[in-house]
Short mmCIF file of C-alpha atoms and ligand atoms in Angstrom, two decimals:
data_model
loop_
_atom_site.label_atom_id
_atom_site.label_comp_id
_atom_site.label_asym_id
_atom_site.label_seq_id
_atom_site.Cartn_x
_atom_site.Cartn_y
_atom_site.Cartn_z
CA UNK A 1 0.30 0.02 0.03
CA UNK A 2 0.78 3.74 -0.74
CA UNK A 3 -0.07 5.56 1.63
CA UNK A 4 -0.05 9.47 1.57
CA UNK A 5 -0.86 11.83 4.66
CA UNK A 6 -1.96 14.81 5.43
CA UNK A 7 -0.20 16.04 2.92
CA UNK A 8 0.33 20.36 1.68
CA UNK A 9 2.54 21.68 -0.70
CA UNK A 10 2.89 25.23 -0.69
CA UNK A 11 4.78 27.06 -3.08
CA UNK A 12 6.91 29.96 -3.07
CA UNK A 13 4.37 31.84 -4.65
CA UNK A 14 2.27 31.21 -2.11
CA UNK A 15 -0.33 29.16 -3.60
CA UNK A 16 -1.08 26.06 -1.49
CA UNK A 17 -2.59 23.07 -2.49
CA UNK A 18 -3.64 19.47 -1.39
CA UNK A 19 -4.84 20.72 1.76
CA UNK A 20 -4.09 17.28 3.41
CA UNK A 21 -4.86 14.53 1.64
CA UNK A 22 -5.16 11.51 2.86
CA UNK A 23 -5.50 8.96 0.63
CA UNK A 24 -4.34 5.31 0.00
CA UNK A 25 -2.97 3.50 -3.62
CA UNK A 26 -3.30 -0.19 -3.66
CA UNK A 27 0.11 -1.92 -5.20
CA UNK A 28 -0.31 -3.70 -8.30
CA UNK A 29 -3.14 -2.46 -9.03
CA UNK A 30 -4.75 0.59 -11.50
CA UNK A 31 -5.64 3.81 -9.78
CA UNK A 32 -7.51 6.20 -11.51
CA UNK A 33 -6.91 10.02 -10.51
CA UNK A 34 -9.88 12.80 -10.45
CA UNK A 35 -10.52 16.54 -9.40
CA UNK A 36 -11.67 19.45 -10.90
CA UNK A 37 -9.02 21.61 -12.49
CA UNK A 38 -6.49 22.75 -10.18
CA UNK A 39 -6.52 20.67 -7.24
CA UNK A 40 -2.99 19.55 -7.39
CA UNK A 41 -3.21 16.55 -9.15
CA UNK A 42 -0.28 17.08 -11.06
CA UNK A 43 1.46 18.66 -7.87
CA UNK A 44 1.12 14.86 -6.45
CA UNK A 45 2.42 12.94 -8.99
CA UNK A 46 5.66 15.11 -9.68
CA UNK A 47 5.45 14.48 -4.83
CA UNK A 48 4.96 10.88 -5.79
CA UNK A 49 7.86 11.10 -8.63
CA UNK A 50 10.63 12.73 -6.49
CA UNK A 51 10.70 16.38 -8.38
CA UNK A 52 9.10 18.19 -5.56
CA UNK A 53 8.81 18.24 -2.33
CA UNK A 54 5.31 17.98 0.08
CA UNK A 55 5.74 21.22 2.20
CA UNK A 56 3.76 18.89 4.95
CA UNK A 57 2.62 15.15 5.98
CA UNK A 58 4.08 11.75 4.86
CA UNK A 59 4.34 9.57 1.59
CA UNK A 60 5.75 5.70 2.36
CA UNK A 61 5.92 3.20 -0.03
CA UNK A 62 8.92 0.69 -0.18
CA UNK A 63 12.39 2.12 -0.65
CA UNK A 64 13.48 -0.32 -3.73
CA UNK A 65 10.55 1.09 -5.74
CA UNK A 66 11.59 1.89 -9.25
CA UNK A 67 9.16 4.90 -10.55
CA UNK A 68 8.38 6.35 -13.57
CA UNK A 69 6.27 8.30 -14.95
CA UNK A 70 4.50 10.05 -17.96
CA UNK A 71 3.59 14.13 -17.89
CA UNK A 72 1.53 15.42 -20.01
CA UNK A 73 4.43 17.74 -21.52
CA UNK A 74 6.82 15.04 -22.50
CA UNK A 75 10.51 14.98 -21.77
CA UNK A 76 12.06 13.84 -24.92
CA UNK A 77 15.57 14.42 -26.23
CA UNK A 78 14.72 15.87 -29.39
CA UNK A 79 18.68 15.89 -30.87
CA UNK A 80 18.55 11.86 -30.82
CA UNK A 81 16.33 9.24 -32.51
CA UNK A 82 13.62 7.15 -30.74
CA UNK A 83 15.93 4.31 -29.59
CA UNK A 84 18.15 6.15 -27.48
CA UNK A 85 14.88 7.97 -25.94
CA UNK A 86 13.07 4.90 -25.04
CA UNK A 87 16.35 3.09 -24.02
CA UNK A 88 17.35 6.38 -22.04
CA UNK A 89 17.70 6.36 -18.50
CA UNK A 90 19.15 2.23 -18.92
CA UNK A 91 22.04 1.72 -17.37
CA UNK A 92 24.11 0.13 -19.20
CA UNK A 93 26.50 -1.60 -17.40
CA UNK A 94 23.65 -3.94 -15.53
CA UNK A 95 21.47 -5.20 -19.35
CA UNK A 96 24.13 -5.81 -22.16
CA UNK A 97 23.27 -4.23 -25.40
CA UNK A 98 21.77 -7.05 -27.20
CA UNK A 99 19.79 -7.09 -24.70
CA UNK A 100 18.75 -3.93 -24.46
CA UNK A 101 18.40 -3.79 -28.08
CA UNK A 102 15.56 -6.89 -27.76
CA UNK A 103 13.69 -4.45 -24.71
CA UNK A 104 13.66 -1.77 -27.00
CA UNK A 105 11.92 -3.43 -30.29
CA UNK A 106 9.66 -5.75 -28.17
CA UNK A 107 7.89 -2.03 -26.88
CA UNK A 108 8.36 -0.14 -29.29
CA UNK A 109 5.96 -2.55 -30.74
CA UNK A 110 3.95 -3.08 -28.60
CA UNK A 111 2.55 0.69 -28.08
CA UNK A 112 3.23 1.45 -32.50
CA UNK A 113 6.39 2.93 -32.94
CA UNK A 114 9.03 0.36 -34.13
CA UNK A 115 9.15 1.42 -37.42
CA UNK A 116 10.22 4.93 -36.54
CA UNK A 117 13.16 4.04 -34.35
CA UNK A 118 15.31 5.50 -35.95
CA UNK A 119 13.71 8.83 -36.47
CA UNK A 120 14.58 11.45 -34.32
CA UNK A 121 11.69 12.44 -31.81
CA UNK A 122 11.83 16.60 -33.28
CA UNK A 123 10.36 14.97 -36.22
CA UNK A 124 6.82 13.72 -34.26
CA UNK A 125 3.54 14.22 -34.35
CA UNK A 126 1.72 14.25 -30.06
CA UNK A 127 0.25 11.03 -30.41
CA UNK A 128 4.28 9.34 -31.32
CA UNK A 129 5.89 11.39 -28.45
CA UNK A 130 3.23 9.82 -26.38
CA UNK A 131 4.07 6.66 -27.69
CA UNK A 132 7.64 7.05 -27.14
CA UNK A 133 7.28 7.81 -24.12
CA UNK A 134 4.84 5.32 -23.06
CA UNK A 135 7.74 3.21 -24.40
CA UNK A 136 10.29 4.97 -22.72
CA UNK A 137 8.25 4.88 -19.10
CA UNK A 138 8.04 0.65 -19.59
CA UNK A 139 11.94 0.16 -20.28
CA UNK A 140 12.37 0.56 -17.03
CA UNK A 141 9.93 -1.98 -15.25
CA UNK A 142 8.56 0.32 -12.60
CA UNK A 143 7.07 -0.38 -9.58
CA UNK A 144 4.85 2.29 -10.23
CA UNK A 145 3.93 4.08 -12.87
CA UNK A 146 2.47 7.56 -12.69
CA UNK A 147 0.47 8.67 -15.42
CA UNK A 148 -1.18 12.51 -16.46
CA UNK A 149 -3.20 12.88 -18.85
CA UNK A 150 -0.94 11.22 -21.03
CA UNK A 151 -3.26 10.42 -23.95
CA UNK A 152 -4.61 13.56 -24.94
CA UNK A 153 -2.48 13.48 -28.49
CA UNK A 154 -4.12 10.42 -29.33
CA UNK A 155 -7.92 10.29 -30.80
CA UNK A 156 -10.50 7.72 -29.72
CA UNK A 157 -9.56 4.30 -30.92
CA UNK A 158 -5.76 5.30 -30.80
CA UNK A 159 -6.24 5.85 -27.05
CA UNK A 160 -8.28 2.66 -26.52
CA UNK A 161 -5.70 0.65 -28.27
CA UNK A 162 -2.66 1.62 -26.16
CA UNK A 163 -4.91 1.65 -23.02
CA UNK A 164 -5.42 -1.86 -23.26
CA UNK A 165 -1.77 -2.53 -24.07
CA UNK A 166 -0.80 -1.25 -21.01
CA UNK A 167 -3.71 -2.95 -19.38
CA UNK A 168 -2.43 -5.59 -21.04
CA UNK A 169 1.23 -4.82 -19.43
CA UNK A 170 -0.02 -3.61 -16.47
CA UNK A 171 -1.98 -7.36 -15.96
CA UNK A 172 1.28 -9.05 -16.87
CA UNK A 173 3.86 -7.10 -14.99
CA UNK A 174 1.66 -6.20 -11.84
CA UNK A 175 3.65 -2.64 -11.16
CA UNK A 176 1.28 0.46 -9.80
CA UNK A 177 -0.33 2.25 -11.80
CA UNK A 178 -1.55 5.55 -10.85
CA UNK A 179 -3.26 7.63 -13.94
CA UNK A 180 -4.03 10.94 -13.54
CA UNK A 181 -7.52 11.86 -15.95
CA UNK A 182 -10.53 13.70 -17.07
CA UNK A 183 -11.43 11.51 -19.52
CA UNK A 184 -14.80 9.73 -18.09
CA UNK A 185 -14.52 6.90 -20.36
CA UNK A 186 -10.67 6.37 -20.38
CA UNK A 187 -11.32 6.72 -16.73
CA UNK A 188 -13.64 3.61 -16.60
CA UNK A 189 -11.55 1.08 -19.37
CA UNK A 190 -8.20 1.60 -16.90
CA UNK A 191 -9.54 2.06 -13.13
CA UNK A 192 -10.08 -0.75 -10.70
CA UNK A 193 -9.20 2.03 -7.79
CA UNK A 194 -10.81 5.83 -8.01
CA UNK A 195 -9.71 8.54 -6.18
CA UNK A 196 -11.69 11.73 -6.04
CA UNK A 197 -9.96 14.81 -4.88
CA UNK A 198 -13.15 16.90 -3.19
CA UNK A 199 -13.44 20.52 -3.70
CA UNK A 200 -12.46 22.09 -1.17
CA UNK A 201 -8.66 20.77 -1.96
CA UNK A 202 -8.60 22.80 -4.52
CA UNK A 203 -7.52 26.22 -5.13
CA UNK A 204 -9.50 27.66 -7.85
N1 ATP B 301 5.84 25.29 -9.37
C1 ATP B 301 4.34 25.75 -8.97
N2 ATP B 301 4.45 27.16 -8.29
C2 ATP B 301 3.25 27.79 -8.29
N3 ATP B 301 2.32 26.91 -8.67
C3 ATP B 301 2.29 25.99 -8.68
C4 ATP B 301 3.06 25.52 -8.93
N4 ATP B 301 2.56 24.48 -9.90
C5 ATP B 301 1.59 24.34 -9.76
N5 ATP B 301 1.57 25.20 -9.24
C6 ATP B 301 -0.23 25.78 -8.89
O1 ATP B 301 -0.81 24.93 -8.27
C7 ATP B 301 -2.04 24.96 -8.44
C8 ATP B 301 -2.39 23.17 -8.70
O2 ATP B 301 -1.41 22.77 -10.10
P1 ATP B 301 -1.43 21.23 -10.83
O3 ATP B 301 -0.80 20.72 -12.02
O4 ATP B 301 -0.80 20.24 -9.52
O5 ATP B 301 -3.16 20.81 -10.62
P2 ATP B 301 -4.07 19.81 -11.63
O6 ATP B 301 -4.87 19.58 -10.56
O7 ATP B 301 -3.28 18.84 -12.08
O8 ATP B 301 -5.13 20.74 -12.89
P3 ATP B 301 -5.42 20.00 -13.89
O9 ATP B 301 -6.58 19.32 -13.42
O10 ATP B 301 -5.47 21.63 -15.18
O11 ATP B 301 -4.12 19.46 -14.72
C9 ATP B 301 -2.58 25.43 -9.78
O12 ATP B 301 -2.86 26.57 -9.45
C10 ATP B 301 -1.12 25.73 -10.15
O13 ATP B 301 -0.81 26.74 -10.62
#
């Protein structure tokens, strides 16, 4: 269980979000996080990812947890190709080049970017960038995968296809998924567990 207890985030400009929330996220399940715009969903994911620190409260999960994330604004490195972007962050001392190549190819096939592996990411469409970002996030074999409105640039049919693949992989690997979305259809498709932030936690 990932325990989030009494968490508050106060930014330097005085904006305060999360309102001391306490929630539990079951491990090895797919949890969907809902809530009004501005209530702090992205902020909570950034805290879990270690990109922000909470001003108050506690978050606990196993110290050995590997965490991957996929945010609305991707962090692809445009001067290099899709292959290198997917492989980014993998320690090549622990995984030989052959196995790394195999894993990149299999994930690229899963998300549908195998034919563009040698293209630089600067030339990709928004939807292709999201597919590459998902493959990169999965490459790390995370225990916890955080996705913040990750598939917004995709049309409904493609979105559903990719979501079904994500679900299939989550069923196989049993990582914990925390998924933020405003899209009710997407939420229903993905979620096994739902957390709704209340209005009081919003500042606007
Ligand atoms: N680095 C920052 N400095 C100051 N304020 C910030 C910072 N990051 C976020 N905020 C503010 O905190 C509030 C919560 O933002 P956050 O992005 O976490 O909300 P959200 O629930 O994910 O919203 P949305 O559903 O619109 O994506 C917003 O008012 C935002 O402007």
